[in-house]
Amino acid sequence: IGLLTALSYLNLFNNRLTGSIPTQMGSLTVLRELRLENNRFVGAIPSQIGSCTSLSLLWMSGNRFTGSISTQFGRLV
């Protein structure tokens, strides 16, 4: 993920992906749309996603997240 710094759209919808979301997602600072819904992600949503300050659309439903949502998400558009 670290080499994809110019990525503006990432669609991983409905792929049955498992595990946790990588914290490196926070390095995608020009990312505008992120679709992670309908997978099998678990654990907390990484607070580093709050560093994606260009993010305007975020879909994460249909996963198995736990914990609270970080206040870092308040910085998103």
PDB file of C-alpha atoms in Angstrom:
ATOM      1  CA  ILE A   1       0.000   0.000   0.000  1.00  0.00           C
ATOM      2  CA  GLY A   2       2.872   2.365   0.775  1.00  0.00           C
ATOM      3  CA  LEU A   3       3.847   2.744  -2.895  1.00  0.00           C
ATOM      4  CA  LEU A   4       0.335   3.714  -3.996  1.00  0.00           C
ATOM      5  CA  THR A   5       0.501   7.285  -2.714  1.00  0.00           C
ATOM      6  CA  ALA A   6      -1.201   8.720  -5.832  1.00  0.00           C
ATOM      7  CA  LEU A   7      -4.185   6.349  -5.543  1.00  0.00           C
ATOM      8  CA  SER A   8      -7.466   8.276  -5.501  1.00  0.00           C
ATOM      9  CA  TYR A   9     -10.049   5.458  -5.635  1.00  0.00           C
ATOM     10  CA  LEU A  10      -9.941   1.985  -4.084  1.00  0.00           C
ATOM     11  CA  ASN A  11     -12.812  -0.473  -4.490  1.00  0.00           C
ATOM     12  CA  LEU A  12     -12.500  -3.745  -2.555  1.00  0.00           C
ATOM     13  CA  PHE A  13     -16.264  -4.299  -2.316  1.00  0.00           C
ATOM     14  CA  ASN A  14     -17.577  -7.834  -1.799  1.00  0.00           C
ATOM     15  CA  ASN A  15     -14.294  -9.767  -1.972  1.00  0.00           C
ATOM     16  CA  ARG A  16     -14.512 -11.795   1.255  1.00  0.00           C
ATOM     17  CA  LEU A  17     -11.255 -10.250   2.452  1.00  0.00           C
ATOM     18  CA  THR A  18     -10.320 -11.200   6.021  1.00  0.00           C
ATOM     19  CA  GLY A  19      -8.107  -9.876   8.774  1.00  0.00           C
ATOM     20  CA  SER A  20      -7.671  -6.310   9.854  1.00  0.00           C
ATOM     21  CA  ILE A  21      -7.396  -3.203   7.704  1.00  0.00           C
ATOM     22  CA  PRO A  22      -3.697  -2.278   7.314  1.00  0.00           C
ATOM     23  CA  THR A  23      -2.660   0.856   9.183  1.00  0.00           C
ATOM     24  CA  GLN A  24      -0.662   1.835   6.069  1.00  0.00           C
ATOM     25  CA  MET A  25      -3.971   2.989   4.564  1.00  0.00           C
ATOM     26  CA  GLY A  26      -3.244   6.271   6.334  1.00  0.00           C
ATOM     27  CA  SER A  27      -0.438   6.972   3.846  1.00  0.00           C
ATOM     28  CA  LEU A  28      -2.973   7.264   0.998  1.00  0.00           C
ATOM     29  CA  THR A  29      -3.432  10.988   1.536  1.00  0.00           C
ATOM     30  CA  VAL A  30      -4.976  11.709  -1.897  1.00  0.00           C
ATOM     31  CA  LEU A  31      -7.485   8.870  -1.627  1.00  0.00           C
ATOM     32  CA  ARG A  32     -10.964  10.259  -2.271  1.00  0.00           C
ATOM     33  CA  GLU A  33     -13.141   7.126  -2.281  1.00  0.00           C
ATOM     34  CA  LEU A  34     -12.667   3.930  -0.295  1.00  0.00           C
ATOM     35  CA  ARG A  35     -15.047   0.970  -0.599  1.00  0.00           C
ATOM     36  CA  LEU A  36     -14.416  -1.854   1.859  1.00  0.00           C
ATOM     37  CA  GLU A  37     -17.975  -3.049   2.404  1.00  0.00           C
ATOM     38  CA  ASN A  38     -19.155  -6.657   2.424  1.00  0.00           C
ATOM     39  CA  ASN A  39     -15.876  -8.289   3.356  1.00  0.00           C
ATOM     40  CA  ARG A  40     -14.850 -10.031   6.550  1.00  0.00           C
ATOM     41  CA  PHE A  41     -12.592  -7.430   8.114  1.00  0.00           C
ATOM     42  CA  VAL A  42     -12.292  -7.667  11.907  1.00  0.00           C
ATOM     43  CA  GLY A  43     -10.904  -5.612  14.748  1.00  0.00           C
ATOM     44  CA  ALA A  44     -10.813  -1.873  15.127  1.00  0.00           C
ATOM     45  CA  ILE A  45     -10.968   0.545  12.221  1.00  0.00           C
ATOM     46  CA  PRO A  46      -7.428   1.998  12.124  1.00  0.00           C
ATOM     47  CA  SER A  47      -7.286   5.600  13.293  1.00  0.00           C
ATOM     48  CA  GLN A  48      -4.673   6.186  10.561  1.00  0.00           C
ATOM     49  CA  ILE A  49      -7.509   6.325   8.015  1.00  0.00           C
ATOM     50  CA  GLY A  50      -8.227   9.714   9.572  1.00  0.00           C
ATOM     51  CA  SER A  51      -5.018  10.896   7.876  1.00  0.00           C
ATOM     52  CA  CYS A  52      -6.675  10.436   4.467  1.00  0.00           C
ATOM     53  CA  THR A  53      -7.813  14.042   4.489  1.00  0.00           C
ATOM     54  CA  SER A  54      -8.995  13.955   0.851  1.00  0.00           C
ATOM     55  CA  LEU A  55     -11.421  11.122   1.613  1.00  0.00           C
ATOM     56  CA  SER A  56     -14.999  12.155   0.838  1.00  0.00           C
ATOM     57  CA  LEU A  57     -16.703   8.747   0.402  1.00  0.00           C
ATOM     58  CA  LEU A  58     -16.136   5.828   2.757  1.00  0.00           C
ATOM     59  CA  TRP A  59     -18.104   2.573   2.697  1.00  0.00           C
ATOM     60  CA  MET A  60     -17.362   0.017   5.416  1.00  0.00           C
ATOM     61  CA  SER A  61     -20.632  -1.788   6.180  1.00  0.00           C
ATOM     62  CA  GLY A  62     -20.955  -5.562   6.166  1.00  0.00           C
ATOM     63  CA  ASN A  63     -17.747  -6.257   8.100  1.00  0.00           C
ATOM     64  CA  ARG A  64     -17.060  -7.400  11.658  1.00  0.00           C
ATOM     65  CA  PHE A  65     -15.424  -4.347  13.182  1.00  0.00           C
ATOM     66  CA  THR A  66     -15.099  -3.970  16.948  1.00  0.00           C
ATOM     67  CA  GLY A  67     -14.254  -1.079  19.220  1.00  0.00           C
ATOM     68  CA  SER A  68     -15.034   2.592  18.918  1.00  0.00           C
ATOM     69  CA  ILE A  69     -14.508   4.962  16.023  1.00  0.00           C
ATOM     70  CA  SER A  70     -11.458   7.183  16.470  1.00  0.00           C
ATOM     71  CA  THR A  71     -11.884  10.927  16.834  1.00  0.00           C
ATOM     72  CA  GLN A  72      -9.398  11.206  13.931  1.00  0.00           C
ATOM     73  CA  PHE A  73     -12.351  10.562  11.626  1.00  0.00           C
ATOM     74  CA  GLY A  74     -13.673  14.011  12.562  1.00  0.00           C
ATOM     75  CA  ARG A  75     -10.965  15.503  10.335  1.00  0.00           C
ATOM     76  CA  LEU A  76     -12.385  13.891   7.202  1.00  0.00           C
ATOM     77  CA  VAL A  77     -14.371  15.972   4.706  1.00  0.00           C
TER      78      VAL A  77
END
